[in-house]
């Protein structure tokens, strides 16, 4: 077994290899997913009159598929239609998601579709983040998104954060906002420690008509699409861990006061 290839392959690209049973993502025993409908296993239905229905089936969410792959616990801090602003202003409080009992070793944040595409919120920059007081963050996507990270860091200071970009699509109108979102995600990851990017825009398949024919049901994924997303998420985190092993040596101590000092 060549561990140099497994851990230190410099030329490997994210998602070049799918991880078996979640790979090193399994080092996280408690995982939190902050997201919208696409993180909630939402399916669309249509009745005989053409009326659409939207249904969150959390057991079909990619977070729960990920949990079953890794034999970990995953919390769905998500709901259809969610934005970073609503999450901070009401949803997380109403659901008691800031409660320390829900503290996780890592958080995967997948927000932005409703904020930027559907509500046309200003993307903003990291200048909108007040490092000393999250309540002073600006009213922009970046400001609200960063507030989520800041509040979770108060609950679990040593947690790892994985920020997800939106995948590439074929519509030029969608692409422009998706690219702006991607830049914001990278900037936020650079702003905070213990924070990494899952760049689906760059490394996932293009979500074109052929892709959606297989993996979508209307504007949301079908069960196969959520399984595929779970595999991509687990494999990307596995890639990050393998290429940054020193960052993850003490994952088992997250949530404790213990550390290892050589």
mmCIF file of C-alpha atoms in Angstrom:
data_model
loop_
_atom_site.group_PDB
_atom_site.id
_atom_site.type_symbol
_atom_site.label_atom_id
_atom_site.label_comp_id
_atom_site.label_asym_id
_atom_site.label_seq_id
_atom_site.Cartn_x
_atom_site.Cartn_y
_atom_site.Cartn_z
ATOM 1 C CA UNK A 1 0.000 0.000 0.000
ATOM 2 C CA UNK A 2 1.607 3.260 -1.140
ATOM 3 C CA UNK A 3 0.610 5.903 1.402
ATOM 4 C CA UNK A 4 2.489 8.620 -0.499
ATOM 5 C CA UNK A 5 0.024 8.272 -3.380
ATOM 6 C CA UNK A 6 -2.973 8.248 -1.031
ATOM 7 C CA UNK A 7 -1.958 11.293 0.992
ATOM 8 C CA UNK A 8 0.482 13.394 -1.003
ATOM 9 C CA UNK A 9 -0.458 13.130 -4.682
ATOM 10 C CA UNK A 10 0.148 16.705 -5.823
ATOM 11 C CA UNK A 11 -1.445 16.309 -9.255
ATOM 12 C CA UNK A 12 -4.727 14.794 -8.097
ATOM 13 C CA UNK A 13 -7.829 16.912 -8.727
ATOM 14 C CA UNK A 14 -10.887 17.005 -6.465
ATOM 15 C CA UNK A 15 -13.506 14.421 -7.482
ATOM 16 C CA UNK A 16 -10.952 12.595 -9.635
ATOM 17 C CA UNK A 17 -11.572 9.563 -7.412
ATOM 18 C CA UNK A 18 -14.781 8.757 -5.560
ATOM 19 C CA UNK A 19 -14.157 7.832 -1.939
ATOM 20 C CA UNK A 20 -15.352 4.430 -0.745
ATOM 21 C CA UNK A 21 -17.784 4.635 2.182
ATOM 22 C CA UNK A 22 -17.066 8.338 2.576
ATOM 23 C CA UNK A 23 -13.292 7.926 2.809
ATOM 24 C CA UNK A 24 -11.682 10.159 5.409
ATOM 25 C CA UNK A 25 -14.894 12.150 5.777
ATOM 26 C CA UNK A 26 -15.725 9.410 8.300
ATOM 27 C CA UNK A 27 -13.357 11.036 10.822
ATOM 28 C CA UNK A 28 -16.231 13.439 11.560
ATOM 29 C CA UNK A 29 -18.728 11.756 13.844
ATOM 30 C CA UNK A 30 -21.136 14.727 14.001
ATOM 31 C CA UNK A 31 -21.791 16.685 10.827
ATOM 32 C CA UNK A 32 -24.094 19.681 10.380
ATOM 33 C CA UNK A 33 -25.519 20.693 7.001
ATOM 34 C CA UNK A 34 -26.751 24.283 6.739
ATOM 35 C CA UNK A 35 -28.713 24.693 3.540
ATOM 36 C CA UNK A 36 -31.885 25.107 1.535
ATOM 37 C CA UNK A 37 -34.164 22.729 -0.377
ATOM 38 C CA UNK A 38 -31.267 21.056 -2.186
ATOM 39 C CA UNK A 39 -29.841 20.141 1.231
ATOM 40 C CA UNK A 40 -33.206 18.911 2.483
ATOM 41 C CA UNK A 41 -33.959 16.131 0.019
ATOM 42 C CA UNK A 42 -36.733 18.205 -1.488
ATOM 43 C CA UNK A 43 -38.818 16.534 -4.205
ATOM 44 C CA UNK A 44 -41.323 18.167 -6.540
ATOM 45 C CA UNK A 45 -44.751 16.715 -7.243
ATOM 46 C CA UNK A 46 -47.364 17.685 -9.791
ATOM 47 C CA UNK A 47 -51.075 16.927 -9.632
ATOM 48 C CA UNK A 48 -53.464 16.286 -12.510
ATOM 49 C CA UNK A 49 -54.093 20.042 -12.824
ATOM 50 C CA UNK A 50 -50.425 20.886 -13.196
ATOM 51 C CA UNK A 51 -50.067 22.314 -9.698
ATOM 52 C CA UNK A 52 -46.631 21.770 -8.200
ATOM 53 C CA UNK A 53 -45.906 20.668 -4.662
ATOM 54 C CA UNK A 54 -42.616 20.833 -2.789
ATOM 55 C CA UNK A 55 -41.728 18.306 -0.104
ATOM 56 C CA UNK A 56 -38.665 18.056 2.159
ATOM 57 C CA UNK A 57 -37.787 14.378 2.585
ATOM 58 C CA UNK A 58 -34.784 14.612 4.871
ATOM 59 C CA UNK A 59 -34.001 10.897 4.749
ATOM 60 C CA UNK A 60 -33.281 11.409 1.020
ATOM 61 C CA UNK A 61 -31.048 14.438 1.574
ATOM 62 C CA UNK A 62 -27.413 14.155 0.558
ATOM 63 C CA UNK A 63 -26.449 14.856 4.174
ATOM 64 C CA UNK A 64 -28.258 11.745 5.385
ATOM 65 C CA UNK A 65 -26.816 9.633 2.565
ATOM 66 C CA UNK A 66 -23.411 10.983 3.608
ATOM 67 C CA UNK A 67 -24.104 10.055 7.233
ATOM 68 C CA UNK A 68 -25.028 6.511 6.267
ATOM 69 C CA UNK A 69 -21.882 6.178 4.143
ATOM 70 C CA UNK A 70 -19.674 7.255 7.045
ATOM 71 C CA UNK A 71 -21.730 5.783 9.892
ATOM 72 C CA UNK A 72 -21.802 9.322 11.300
ATOM 73 C CA UNK A 73 -24.584 11.517 12.669
ATOM 74 C CA UNK A 74 -25.733 14.323 10.384
ATOM 75 C CA UNK A 75 -28.084 17.142 11.361
ATOM 76 C CA UNK A 76 -30.170 18.805 8.656
ATOM 77 C CA UNK A 77 -30.031 22.496 9.600
ATOM 78 C CA UNK A 78 -31.967 23.204 6.439
ATOM 79 C CA UNK A 79 -35.344 23.833 4.854
ATOM 80 C CA UNK A 80 -36.703 24.563 1.404
ATOM 81 C CA UNK A 81 -36.382 28.224 0.447
ATOM 82 C CA UNK A 82 -33.754 29.012 3.088
ATOM 83 C CA UNK A 83 -31.465 32.034 2.851
ATOM 84 C CA UNK A 84 -28.518 33.001 5.028
ATOM 85 C CA UNK A 85 -30.465 36.024 6.261
ATOM 86 C CA UNK A 86 -33.568 34.063 7.252
ATOM 87 C CA UNK A 87 -31.391 31.421 8.891
ATOM 88 C CA UNK A 88 -29.844 34.044 11.160
ATOM 89 C CA UNK A 89 -32.892 36.224 11.775
ATOM 90 C CA UNK A 90 -35.436 33.568 12.663
ATOM 91 C CA UNK A 91 -35.065 29.971 11.465
ATOM 92 C CA UNK A 92 -32.092 28.840 13.555
ATOM 93 C CA UNK A 93 -33.528 30.483 16.671
ATOM 94 C CA UNK A 94 -36.978 29.002 16.134
ATOM 95 C CA UNK A 95 -35.504 25.533 15.613
ATOM 96 C CA UNK A 96 -32.994 25.981 18.487
ATOM 97 C CA UNK A 97 -30.143 25.155 16.126
ATOM 98 C CA UNK A 98 -27.751 27.410 18.074
ATOM 99 C CA UNK A 99 -28.196 25.119 21.084
ATOM 100 C CA UNK A 100 -24.857 23.524 22.124
ATOM 101 C CA UNK A 101 -26.529 20.109 22.072
ATOM 102 C CA UNK A 102 -26.334 20.349 18.255
ATOM 103 C CA UNK A 103 -22.629 21.231 18.188
ATOM 104 C CA UNK A 104 -20.823 19.386 15.388
ATOM 105 C CA UNK A 105 -17.232 18.612 14.503
ATOM 106 C CA UNK A 106 -17.754 19.944 11.003
ATOM 107 C CA UNK A 107 -20.315 22.019 9.148
ATOM 108 C CA UNK A 108 -21.092 21.935 5.448
ATOM 109 C CA UNK A 109 -22.772 25.153 4.324
ATOM 110 C CA UNK A 110 -24.683 25.142 1.040
ATOM 111 C CA UNK A 111 -26.556 28.432 0.721
ATOM 112 C CA UNK A 112 -26.858 31.040 -1.992
ATOM 113 C CA UNK A 113 -29.398 29.913 -4.583
ATOM 114 C CA UNK A 114 -32.343 31.624 -2.882
ATOM 115 C CA UNK A 115 -30.267 34.559 -1.617
ATOM 116 C CA UNK A 116 -28.620 35.554 -4.891
ATOM 117 C CA UNK A 117 -30.651 33.980 -7.698
ATOM 118 C CA UNK A 118 -34.176 34.169 -6.293
ATOM 119 C CA UNK A 119 -34.025 37.237 -4.017
ATOM 120 C CA UNK A 120 -31.286 39.129 -5.860
ATOM 121 C CA UNK A 121 -29.466 39.985 -2.630
ATOM 122 C CA UNK A 122 -26.248 41.924 -2.978
ATOM 123 C CA UNK A 123 -23.315 39.498 -2.777
ATOM 124 C CA UNK A 124 -21.042 41.879 -0.846
ATOM 125 C CA UNK A 125 -17.431 41.366 0.186
ATOM 126 C CA UNK A 126 -15.489 40.372 3.281
ATOM 127 C CA UNK A 127 -15.441 44.079 4.179
ATOM 128 C CA UNK A 128 -19.026 43.396 5.270
ATOM 129 C CA UNK A 129 -17.810 41.125 8.077
ATOM 130 C CA UNK A 130 -17.129 42.538 11.538
ATOM 131 C CA UNK A 131 -14.696 40.116 13.126
ATOM 132 C CA UNK A 132 -15.380 41.421 16.653
ATOM 133 C CA UNK A 133 -19.197 41.464 16.535
ATOM 134 C CA UNK A 134 -21.207 39.435 14.017
ATOM 135 C CA UNK A 135 -24.272 41.587 14.786
ATOM 136 C CA UNK A 136 -22.507 44.445 12.977
ATOM 137 C CA UNK A 137 -22.103 42.522 9.720
ATOM 138 C CA UNK A 138 -23.591 44.286 6.711
ATOM 139 C CA UNK A 139 -26.938 43.329 5.170
ATOM 140 C CA UNK A 140 -25.393 41.399 2.265
ATOM 141 C CA UNK A 141 -25.137 37.725 1.407
ATOM 142 C CA UNK A 142 -21.524 37.701 2.591
ATOM 143 C CA UNK A 143 -22.460 39.459 5.831
ATOM 144 C CA UNK A 144 -25.247 37.025 6.705
ATOM 145 C CA UNK A 145 -23.354 33.942 5.543
ATOM 146 C CA UNK A 146 -20.337 34.911 7.645
ATOM 147 C CA UNK A 147 -22.619 35.469 10.635
ATOM 148 C CA UNK A 148 -23.598 31.796 10.506
ATOM 149 C CA UNK A 149 -19.948 30.758 10.676
ATOM 150 C CA UNK A 150 -19.204 33.240 13.459
ATOM 151 C CA UNK A 151 -22.082 32.011 15.617
ATOM 152 C CA UNK A 152 -21.206 28.356 15.065
ATOM 153 C CA UNK A 153 -17.595 29.085 15.993
ATOM 154 C CA UNK A 154 -18.825 30.377 19.343
ATOM 155 C CA UNK A 155 -20.540 27.032 19.905
ATOM 156 C CA UNK A 156 -17.730 24.843 18.541
ATOM 157 C CA UNK A 157 -14.520 26.900 18.213
ATOM 158 C CA UNK A 158 -12.407 24.123 16.701
ATOM 159 C CA UNK A 159 -14.981 22.926 14.155
ATOM 160 C CA UNK A 160 -14.067 22.567 10.499
ATOM 161 C CA UNK A 161 -16.177 24.364 7.868
ATOM 162 C CA UNK A 162 -16.721 23.283 4.275
ATOM 163 C CA UNK A 163 -18.359 25.928 2.057
ATOM 164 C CA UNK A 164 -20.049 24.720 -1.106
ATOM 165 C CA UNK A 165 -20.102 26.629 -4.392
ATOM 166 C CA UNK A 166 -22.977 26.243 -6.837
ATOM 167 C CA UNK A 167 -22.409 23.877 -9.775
ATOM 168 C CA UNK A 168 -21.917 25.118 -13.315
ATOM 169 C CA UNK A 169 -25.054 25.423 -15.471
ATOM 170 C CA UNK A 170 -25.609 26.491 -19.071
ATOM 171 C CA UNK A 171 -27.704 29.656 -18.630
ATOM 172 C CA UNK A 172 -25.603 32.818 -18.970
ATOM 173 C CA UNK A 173 -27.866 34.713 -16.563
ATOM 174 C CA UNK A 174 -27.439 32.021 -13.930
ATOM 175 C CA UNK A 175 -23.717 31.720 -14.602
ATOM 176 C CA UNK A 176 -22.938 35.375 -13.875
ATOM 177 C CA UNK A 177 -24.442 35.213 -10.392
ATOM 178 C CA UNK A 178 -23.012 31.757 -9.769
ATOM 179 C CA UNK A 179 -19.506 33.040 -10.523
ATOM 180 C CA UNK A 180 -20.004 35.996 -8.155
ATOM 181 C CA UNK A 181 -21.187 33.563 -5.465
ATOM 182 C CA UNK A 182 -18.136 31.349 -6.042
ATOM 183 C CA UNK A 183 -15.766 34.267 -5.533
ATOM 184 C CA UNK A 184 -17.548 35.229 -2.315
ATOM 185 C CA UNK A 185 -17.264 31.667 -1.012
ATOM 186 C CA UNK A 186 -13.514 31.592 -1.626
ATOM 187 C CA UNK A 187 -13.093 35.003 0.005
ATOM 188 C CA UNK A 188 -15.054 33.912 3.076
ATOM 189 C CA UNK A 189 -12.985 30.726 3.326
ATOM 190 C CA UNK A 190 -9.818 32.837 3.246
ATOM 191 C CA UNK A 191 -11.229 35.144 5.941
ATOM 192 C CA UNK A 192 -11.821 32.387 8.520
ATOM 193 C CA UNK A 193 -9.538 29.686 9.865
ATOM 194 C CA UNK A 194 -10.427 25.983 9.593
ATOM 195 C CA UNK A 195 -12.517 26.769 6.520
ATOM 196 C CA UNK A 196 -12.337 25.056 3.122
ATOM 197 C CA UNK A 197 -14.161 25.208 -0.220
ATOM 198 C CA UNK A 198 -16.062 22.397 -1.916
ATOM 199 C CA UNK A 199 -15.886 23.827 -5.444
ATOM 200 C CA UNK A 200 -18.678 22.123 -7.376
ATOM 201 C CA UNK A 201 -18.527 24.887 -9.988
ATOM 202 C CA UNK A 202 -15.023 23.879 -11.024
ATOM 203 C CA UNK A 203 -14.963 20.129 -10.423
ATOM 204 C CA UNK A 204 -18.513 18.717 -10.517
ATOM 205 C CA UNK A 205 -20.207 17.745 -13.807
ATOM 206 C CA UNK A 206 -21.960 20.549 -15.666
ATOM 207 C CA UNK A 207 -25.615 20.558 -14.669
ATOM 208 C CA UNK A 208 -26.852 20.702 -18.258
ATOM 209 C CA UNK A 209 -30.037 19.304 -19.800
ATOM 210 C CA UNK A 210 -28.613 15.783 -20.073
ATOM 211 C CA UNK A 211 -27.518 15.817 -16.442
ATOM 212 C CA UNK A 212 -30.900 17.081 -15.266
ATOM 213 C CA UNK A 213 -32.732 14.461 -17.332
ATOM 214 C CA UNK A 214 -31.027 11.797 -15.202
ATOM 215 C CA UNK A 215 -30.754 13.426 -11.792
ATOM 216 C CA UNK A 216 -33.534 16.043 -11.511
ATOM 217 C CA UNK A 217 -37.294 16.019 -11.096
ATOM 218 C CA UNK A 218 -38.397 19.518 -12.067
ATOM 219 C CA UNK A 219 -36.250 22.162 -10.413
ATOM 220 C CA UNK A 220 -34.967 19.846 -7.672
ATOM 221 C CA UNK A 221 -33.028 16.625 -7.624
ATOM 222 C CA UNK A 222 -34.450 13.141 -7.587
ATOM 223 C CA UNK A 223 -33.189 10.440 -5.210
ATOM 224 C CA UNK A 224 -30.311 9.516 -7.543
ATOM 225 C CA UNK A 225 -29.224 13.147 -7.678
ATOM 226 C CA UNK A 226 -29.026 13.387 -3.906
ATOM 227 C CA UNK A 227 -26.990 10.168 -3.727
ATOM 228 C CA UNK A 228 -24.615 11.561 -6.364
ATOM 229 C CA UNK A 229 -24.267 14.804 -4.376
ATOM 230 C CA UNK A 230 -23.457 12.800 -1.247
ATOM 231 C CA UNK A 231 -20.720 10.917 -3.094
ATOM 232 C CA UNK A 232 -19.264 14.155 -4.472
ATOM 233 C CA UNK A 233 -19.373 15.876 -1.077
ATOM 234 C CA UNK A 234 -17.772 12.957 0.759
ATOM 235 C CA UNK A 235 -15.112 12.552 -1.929
ATOM 236 C CA UNK A 236 -14.263 16.253 -1.950
ATOM 237 C CA UNK A 237 -13.894 16.394 1.841
ATOM 238 C CA UNK A 238 -11.825 13.203 1.691
ATOM 239 C CA UNK A 239 -9.583 14.918 -0.883
ATOM 240 C CA UNK A 240 -9.174 18.009 1.329
ATOM 241 C CA UNK A 241 -8.269 15.882 4.350
ATOM 242 C CA UNK A 242 -5.761 13.745 2.441
ATOM 243 C CA UNK A 243 -4.034 16.819 1.032
ATOM 244 C CA UNK A 244 -4.004 18.692 4.364
ATOM 245 C CA UNK A 245 -3.450 15.931 6.938
ATOM 246 C CA UNK A 246 -1.858 18.223 9.538
ATOM 247 C CA UNK A 247 -5.091 20.270 9.673
ATOM 248 C CA UNK A 248 -7.135 17.246 10.722
ATOM 249 C CA UNK A 249 -4.889 15.394 13.189
ATOM 250 C CA UNK A 250 -6.897 16.510 16.214
ATOM 251 C CA UNK A 251 -10.431 16.146 14.863
ATOM 252 C CA UNK A 252 -11.124 13.627 17.630
ATOM 253 C CA UNK A 253 -10.582 16.392 20.191
ATOM 254 C CA UNK A 254 -13.050 18.864 18.662
ATOM 255 C CA UNK A 255 -15.535 19.692 21.391
ATOM 256 C CA UNK A 256 -13.034 19.026 24.170
ATOM 257 C CA UNK A 257 -10.212 20.960 25.832
ATOM 258 C CA UNK A 258 -7.687 18.299 24.867
ATOM 259 C CA UNK A 259 -4.827 18.831 22.459
ATOM 260 C CA UNK A 260 -1.604 17.145 21.469
ATOM 261 C CA UNK A 261 1.550 19.220 21.858
ATOM 262 C CA UNK A 262 4.841 17.789 20.614
#
